[in-house]
């Protein structure tokens, strides 16, 4: 897709530094890193959501997630959260994503009010990522690695980022298009370079 941000990454920019990669995925810092320790796993090929991955690609994805969780454990001493706003059907208005190109967020963060969020946004527990249906969804993995999905949530772009920003008193700074937080990207990359 010619106008897709993730299909046209400028690798000379610090925010597009490839931390690691596999055959089908790249791990890069997140523009709008609300805090130190925020990366994206982005598909190399353009697809709308991770639910569209083949079974083989899902295994590759899960292995990459495990690798990134281990890096976060070494660098930050804890397991991060993970989420994806999946939008396989871009005509459906329930989307909460701001870029229609499959990517998931891994964030050095733990929700204080996680049980309230799970209830409010209708998350249900699932065994693994393969259980996610090809519908509009939010996939969420807590810091204790419990996996959840919601198919019934408020249609708000960047919903999970808003929830994180509100909890860390950054309110309107959730919007990565307005606030890039490059200082957090640089801090993280300096911590990751010896791993």
PDB file of C-alpha atoms in Angstrom:
ATOM      1  CA  UNK A   1       0.000   0.000   0.000  1.00  0.00           C
ATOM      2  CA  UNK A   2       1.648   3.209  -1.159  1.00  0.00           C
ATOM      3  CA  UNK A   3       0.287   5.480   1.572  1.00  0.00           C
ATOM      4  CA  UNK A   4       0.781   3.054   4.482  1.00  0.00           C
ATOM      5  CA  UNK A   5       3.224   4.276   7.146  1.00  0.00           C
ATOM      6  CA  UNK A   6       4.468   0.767   7.954  1.00  0.00           C
ATOM      7  CA  UNK A   7       4.934  -0.145   4.297  1.00  0.00           C
ATOM      8  CA  UNK A   8       7.130   2.941   3.827  1.00  0.00           C
ATOM      9  CA  UNK A   9       9.345   3.052   6.920  1.00  0.00           C
ATOM     10  CA  UNK A  10      12.318   5.404   6.697  1.00  0.00           C
ATOM     11  CA  UNK A  11      14.999   3.353   8.446  1.00  0.00           C
ATOM     12  CA  UNK A  12      17.223   6.427   8.845  1.00  0.00           C
ATOM     13  CA  UNK A  13      14.827   7.750  11.502  1.00  0.00           C
ATOM     14  CA  UNK A  14      15.471   6.737  15.111  1.00  0.00           C
ATOM     15  CA  UNK A  15      11.833   5.725  15.581  1.00  0.00           C
ATOM     16  CA  UNK A  16      12.216   3.140  12.803  1.00  0.00           C
ATOM     17  CA  UNK A  17      15.306   1.482  14.255  1.00  0.00           C
ATOM     18  CA  UNK A  18      14.911  -2.258  13.767  1.00  0.00           C
ATOM     19  CA  UNK A  19      15.453  -3.841  17.194  1.00  0.00           C
ATOM     20  CA  UNK A  20      15.115  -7.352  15.804  1.00  0.00           C
ATOM     21  CA  UNK A  21      13.343  -9.083  12.953  1.00  0.00           C
ATOM     22  CA  UNK A  22      12.219 -12.416  11.625  1.00  0.00           C
ATOM     23  CA  UNK A  23      11.106 -13.569   8.190  1.00  0.00           C
ATOM     24  CA  UNK A  24       7.693 -11.852   8.501  1.00  0.00           C
ATOM     25  CA  UNK A  25       8.030  -9.284  11.320  1.00  0.00           C
ATOM     26  CA  UNK A  26      10.055  -6.289  12.491  1.00  0.00           C
ATOM     27  CA  UNK A  27      10.276  -4.954  16.022  1.00  0.00           C
ATOM     28  CA  UNK A  28      10.639  -1.161  16.105  1.00  0.00           C
ATOM     29  CA  UNK A  29      10.159   1.555  18.738  1.00  0.00           C
ATOM     30  CA  UNK A  30       6.702   3.053  18.941  1.00  0.00           C
ATOM     31  CA  UNK A  31       6.304   6.645  17.830  1.00  0.00           C
ATOM     32  CA  UNK A  32       4.438   8.140  20.753  1.00  0.00           C
ATOM     33  CA  UNK A  33       6.294   6.049  23.339  1.00  0.00           C
ATOM     34  CA  UNK A  34       4.303   7.178  26.353  1.00  0.00           C
ATOM     35  CA  UNK A  35       7.025   5.725  28.567  1.00  0.00           C
ATOM     36  CA  UNK A  36      10.438   4.091  28.403  1.00  0.00           C
ATOM     37  CA  UNK A  37       9.941   0.598  26.992  1.00  0.00           C
ATOM     38  CA  UNK A  38       7.394   0.680  24.167  1.00  0.00           C
ATOM     39  CA  UNK A  39       7.849  -1.300  20.946  1.00  0.00           C
ATOM     40  CA  UNK A  40       5.744  -2.422  18.025  1.00  0.00           C
ATOM     41  CA  UNK A  41       5.804  -5.753  16.244  1.00  0.00           C
ATOM     42  CA  UNK A  42       4.932  -4.914  12.641  1.00  0.00           C
ATOM     43  CA  UNK A  43       4.281  -7.298   9.773  1.00  0.00           C
ATOM     44  CA  UNK A  44       6.651  -6.864   6.835  1.00  0.00           C
ATOM     45  CA  UNK A  45       3.846  -7.526   4.366  1.00  0.00           C
ATOM     46  CA  UNK A  46       0.709  -5.445   4.383  1.00  0.00           C
ATOM     47  CA  UNK A  47      -2.217  -7.188   6.043  1.00  0.00           C
ATOM     48  CA  UNK A  48      -4.948  -5.538   8.072  1.00  0.00           C
ATOM     49  CA  UNK A  49      -4.620  -7.475  11.329  1.00  0.00           C
ATOM     50  CA  UNK A  50      -2.660 -10.259  12.967  1.00  0.00           C
ATOM     51  CA  UNK A  51      -5.724 -12.527  12.858  1.00  0.00           C
ATOM     52  CA  UNK A  52      -5.014 -12.835   9.107  1.00  0.00           C
ATOM     53  CA  UNK A  53      -1.670 -14.550   9.704  1.00  0.00           C
ATOM     54  CA  UNK A  54      -1.234 -18.129   8.549  1.00  0.00           C
ATOM     55  CA  UNK A  55      -0.819 -20.775  11.247  1.00  0.00           C
ATOM     56  CA  UNK A  56       2.916 -20.864  10.513  1.00  0.00           C
ATOM     57  CA  UNK A  57       3.154 -17.070  10.830  1.00  0.00           C
ATOM     58  CA  UNK A  58       1.208 -17.167  14.111  1.00  0.00           C
ATOM     59  CA  UNK A  59       3.823 -19.542  15.536  1.00  0.00           C
ATOM     60  CA  UNK A  60       6.582 -17.222  14.294  1.00  0.00           C
ATOM     61  CA  UNK A  61       4.752 -14.267  15.887  1.00  0.00           C
ATOM     62  CA  UNK A  62       4.324 -16.047  19.236  1.00  0.00           C
ATOM     63  CA  UNK A  63       8.027 -17.024  19.252  1.00  0.00           C
ATOM     64  CA  UNK A  64       8.998 -13.407  18.555  1.00  0.00           C
ATOM     65  CA  UNK A  65       6.715 -12.175  21.339  1.00  0.00           C
ATOM     66  CA  UNK A  66       8.418 -14.614  23.743  1.00  0.00           C
ATOM     67  CA  UNK A  67      11.816 -13.258  22.708  1.00  0.00           C
ATOM     68  CA  UNK A  68      10.711  -9.643  23.260  1.00  0.00           C
ATOM     69  CA  UNK A  69       9.181 -10.496  26.645  1.00  0.00           C
ATOM     70  CA  UNK A  70      12.542 -11.970  27.688  1.00  0.00           C
ATOM     71  CA  UNK A  71      14.321  -8.776  26.587  1.00  0.00           C
ATOM     72  CA  UNK A  72      11.889  -6.663  28.626  1.00  0.00           C
ATOM     73  CA  UNK A  73      12.437  -8.977  31.600  1.00  0.00           C
ATOM     74  CA  UNK A  74      16.231  -8.428  31.347  1.00  0.00           C
ATOM     75  CA  UNK A  75      16.043  -4.670  30.767  1.00  0.00           C
ATOM     76  CA  UNK A  76      13.120  -3.663  32.997  1.00  0.00           C
ATOM     77  CA  UNK A  77      12.882  -6.579  35.422  1.00  0.00           C
ATOM     78  CA  UNK A  78       9.247  -7.286  34.611  1.00  0.00           C
ATOM     79  CA  UNK A  79       6.932  -8.607  31.938  1.00  0.00           C
ATOM     80  CA  UNK A  80       5.238  -5.954  29.775  1.00  0.00           C
ATOM     81  CA  UNK A  81       1.686  -5.898  28.460  1.00  0.00           C
ATOM     82  CA  UNK A  82       0.814  -6.494  24.817  1.00  0.00           C
ATOM     83  CA  UNK A  83      -2.154  -5.372  22.768  1.00  0.00           C
ATOM     84  CA  UNK A  84      -3.390  -5.172  19.206  1.00  0.00           C
ATOM     85  CA  UNK A  85      -6.371  -3.317  17.792  1.00  0.00           C
ATOM     86  CA  UNK A  86      -7.225  -5.846  15.089  1.00  0.00           C
ATOM     87  CA  UNK A  87      -9.210  -4.709  12.093  1.00  0.00           C
ATOM     88  CA  UNK A  88      -9.544  -7.455   9.495  1.00  0.00           C
ATOM     89  CA  UNK A  89     -12.745  -5.839   8.206  1.00  0.00           C
ATOM     90  CA  UNK A  90     -11.903  -2.186   7.569  1.00  0.00           C
ATOM     91  CA  UNK A  91     -15.484  -1.399   6.547  1.00  0.00           C
ATOM     92  CA  UNK A  92     -16.697  -2.214  10.066  1.00  0.00           C
ATOM     93  CA  UNK A  93     -16.942   0.900  12.238  1.00  0.00           C
ATOM     94  CA  UNK A  94     -15.908  -0.917  15.432  1.00  0.00           C
ATOM     95  CA  UNK A  95     -12.217  -0.373  14.691  1.00  0.00           C
ATOM     96  CA  UNK A  96     -10.023   1.133  17.401  1.00  0.00           C
ATOM     97  CA  UNK A  97      -6.875   1.202  15.321  1.00  0.00           C
ATOM     98  CA  UNK A  98      -5.286   4.296  13.833  1.00  0.00           C
ATOM     99  CA  UNK A  99      -3.143   2.513  11.200  1.00  0.00           C
ATOM    100  CA  UNK A 100      -4.626  -0.276   9.104  1.00  0.00           C
ATOM    101  CA  UNK A 101      -1.511  -2.469   8.916  1.00  0.00           C
ATOM    102  CA  UNK A 102      -1.062  -5.363  11.330  1.00  0.00           C
ATOM    103  CA  UNK A 103       0.978  -4.406  14.389  1.00  0.00           C
ATOM    104  CA  UNK A 104       0.949  -5.091  18.102  1.00  0.00           C
ATOM    105  CA  UNK A 105       2.147  -2.939  20.974  1.00  0.00           C
ATOM    106  CA  UNK A 106       4.432  -4.218  23.748  1.00  0.00           C
ATOM    107  CA  UNK A 107       4.592  -1.775  26.640  1.00  0.00           C
ATOM    108  CA  UNK A 108       6.572  -1.628  29.879  1.00  0.00           C
ATOM    109  CA  UNK A 109       3.400  -1.092  31.885  1.00  0.00           C
ATOM    110  CA  UNK A 110       0.875  -2.717  34.201  1.00  0.00           C
ATOM    111  CA  UNK A 111      -2.701  -1.469  34.592  1.00  0.00           C
ATOM    112  CA  UNK A 112      -3.604  -0.715  38.214  1.00  0.00           C
ATOM    113  CA  UNK A 113      -7.286  -1.119  37.365  1.00  0.00           C
ATOM    114  CA  UNK A 114      -6.961  -4.048  34.965  1.00  0.00           C
ATOM    115  CA  UNK A 115     -10.034  -5.944  36.228  1.00  0.00           C
ATOM    116  CA  UNK A 116     -12.220  -2.865  35.662  1.00  0.00           C
ATOM    117  CA  UNK A 117     -10.867  -2.450  32.117  1.00  0.00           C
ATOM    118  CA  UNK A 118     -11.432  -6.136  31.334  1.00  0.00           C
ATOM    119  CA  UNK A 119     -15.031  -5.859  32.498  1.00  0.00           C
ATOM    120  CA  UNK A 120     -15.830  -2.471  30.950  1.00  0.00           C
ATOM    121  CA  UNK A 121     -14.519  -3.449  27.511  1.00  0.00           C
ATOM    122  CA  UNK A 122     -15.932  -6.991  27.533  1.00  0.00           C
ATOM    123  CA  UNK A 123     -12.657  -8.912  27.430  1.00  0.00           C
ATOM    124  CA  UNK A 124     -12.831 -12.686  27.607  1.00  0.00           C
ATOM    125  CA  UNK A 125      -9.964 -15.012  28.461  1.00  0.00           C
ATOM    126  CA  UNK A 126      -8.542 -17.161  25.654  1.00  0.00           C
ATOM    127  CA  UNK A 127      -5.911 -19.903  25.555  1.00  0.00           C
ATOM    128  CA  UNK A 128      -3.713 -18.496  22.789  1.00  0.00           C
ATOM    129  CA  UNK A 129      -3.599 -16.089  19.876  1.00  0.00           C
ATOM    130  CA  UNK A 130      -4.866 -18.753  17.471  1.00  0.00           C
ATOM    131  CA  UNK A 131      -8.251 -18.432  19.222  1.00  0.00           C
ATOM    132  CA  UNK A 132      -8.752 -14.841  17.989  1.00  0.00           C
ATOM    133  CA  UNK A 133     -11.528 -14.646  15.385  1.00  0.00           C
ATOM    134  CA  UNK A 134     -11.214 -12.635  12.188  1.00  0.00           C
ATOM    135  CA  UNK A 135     -13.501  -9.897  13.409  1.00  0.00           C
ATOM    136  CA  UNK A 136     -12.741  -6.437  14.727  1.00  0.00           C
ATOM    137  CA  UNK A 137     -11.121  -7.046  18.078  1.00  0.00           C
ATOM    138  CA  UNK A 138      -8.743  -5.905  20.757  1.00  0.00           C
ATOM    139  CA  UNK A 139      -6.244  -8.565  21.754  1.00  0.00           C
ATOM    140  CA  UNK A 140      -4.647  -7.989  25.149  1.00  0.00           C
ATOM    141  CA  UNK A 141      -2.002  -9.904  27.098  1.00  0.00           C
ATOM    142  CA  UNK A 142      -1.555  -8.868  30.725  1.00  0.00           C
ATOM    143  CA  UNK A 143       1.765  -8.686  32.531  1.00  0.00           C
ATOM    144  CA  UNK A 144       1.110 -12.170  33.944  1.00  0.00           C
ATOM    145  CA  UNK A 145       0.772 -13.374  30.308  1.00  0.00           C
ATOM    146  CA  UNK A 146      -2.963 -14.100  30.523  1.00  0.00           C
ATOM    147  CA  UNK A 147      -4.496 -13.605  27.066  1.00  0.00           C
ATOM    148  CA  UNK A 148      -7.784 -11.814  26.426  1.00  0.00           C
ATOM    149  CA  UNK A 149      -9.838 -10.653  23.477  1.00  0.00           C
ATOM    150  CA  UNK A 150     -12.779  -8.295  23.106  1.00  0.00           C
ATOM    151  CA  UNK A 151     -15.102  -8.072  20.129  1.00  0.00           C
ATOM    152  CA  UNK A 152     -17.481  -5.666  21.827  1.00  0.00           C
ATOM    153  CA  UNK A 153     -15.770  -2.384  22.733  1.00  0.00           C
ATOM    154  CA  UNK A 154     -16.071   1.362  22.245  1.00  0.00           C
ATOM    155  CA  UNK A 155     -15.108   2.361  18.708  1.00  0.00           C
ATOM    156  CA  UNK A 156     -12.398   4.808  19.787  1.00  0.00           C
ATOM    157  CA  UNK A 157      -9.119   5.154  17.909  1.00  0.00           C
ATOM    158  CA  UNK A 158      -6.111   4.348  20.118  1.00  0.00           C
ATOM    159  CA  UNK A 159      -8.359   3.132  22.957  1.00  0.00           C
ATOM    160  CA  UNK A 160      -5.653   1.169  24.799  1.00  0.00           C
ATOM    161  CA  UNK A 161      -3.173   4.062  24.465  1.00  0.00           C
ATOM    162  CA  UNK A 162      -5.805   6.391  25.928  1.00  0.00           C
ATOM    163  CA  UNK A 163      -6.251   4.059  28.904  1.00  0.00           C
ATOM    164  CA  UNK A 164      -2.486   3.929  29.513  1.00  0.00           C
ATOM    165  CA  UNK A 165      -2.073   7.721  29.094  1.00  0.00           C
ATOM    166  CA  UNK A 166      -4.893   8.388  31.553  1.00  0.00           C
ATOM    167  CA  UNK A 167      -3.347   6.112  34.154  1.00  0.00           C
ATOM    168  CA  UNK A 168       0.091   7.763  33.913  1.00  0.00           C
ATOM    169  CA  UNK A 169      -1.353  11.299  33.908  1.00  0.00           C
ATOM    170  CA  UNK A 170      -0.537  12.041  30.277  1.00  0.00           C
ATOM    171  CA  UNK A 171      -4.198  12.386  29.239  1.00  0.00           C
ATOM    172  CA  UNK A 172      -4.339  13.988  25.784  1.00  0.00           C
ATOM    173  CA  UNK A 173      -0.724  13.013  25.062  1.00  0.00           C
ATOM    174  CA  UNK A 174      -1.940   9.528  24.058  1.00  0.00           C
ATOM    175  CA  UNK A 175      -2.063  10.658  20.420  1.00  0.00           C
ATOM    176  CA  UNK A 176       1.138   9.500  18.716  1.00  0.00           C
ATOM    177  CA  UNK A 177       0.464  11.795  15.769  1.00  0.00           C
ATOM    178  CA  UNK A 178       0.865  14.848  18.037  1.00  0.00           C
ATOM    179  CA  UNK A 179       3.291  13.601  20.707  1.00  0.00           C
ATOM    180  CA  UNK A 180       6.201  11.432  19.586  1.00  0.00           C
ATOM    181  CA  UNK A 181       8.119  11.147  22.909  1.00  0.00           C
ATOM    182  CA  UNK A 182      11.420  10.619  21.072  1.00  0.00           C
ATOM    183  CA  UNK A 183      13.296  10.970  24.356  1.00  0.00           C
ATOM    184  CA  UNK A 184      11.687   7.715  25.535  1.00  0.00           C
ATOM    185  CA  UNK A 185      12.658   6.007  22.275  1.00  0.00           C
ATOM    186  CA  UNK A 186      16.297   7.068  22.642  1.00  0.00           C
ATOM    187  CA  UNK A 187      16.392   5.988  26.303  1.00  0.00           C
ATOM    188  CA  UNK A 188      14.992   2.565  25.420  1.00  0.00           C
ATOM    189  CA  UNK A 189      17.313   2.024  22.467  1.00  0.00           C
ATOM    190  CA  UNK A 190      20.308   2.823  24.678  1.00  0.00           C
ATOM    191  CA  UNK A 191      19.133   0.192  27.169  1.00  0.00           C
ATOM    192  CA  UNK A 192      18.502  -2.386  24.429  1.00  0.00           C
ATOM    193  CA  UNK A 193      21.808  -2.007  22.568  1.00  0.00           C
ATOM    194  CA  UNK A 194      23.695  -4.378  24.890  1.00  0.00           C
ATOM    195  CA  UNK A 195      21.061  -7.128  24.718  1.00  0.00           C
TER     196      UNK A 195
END
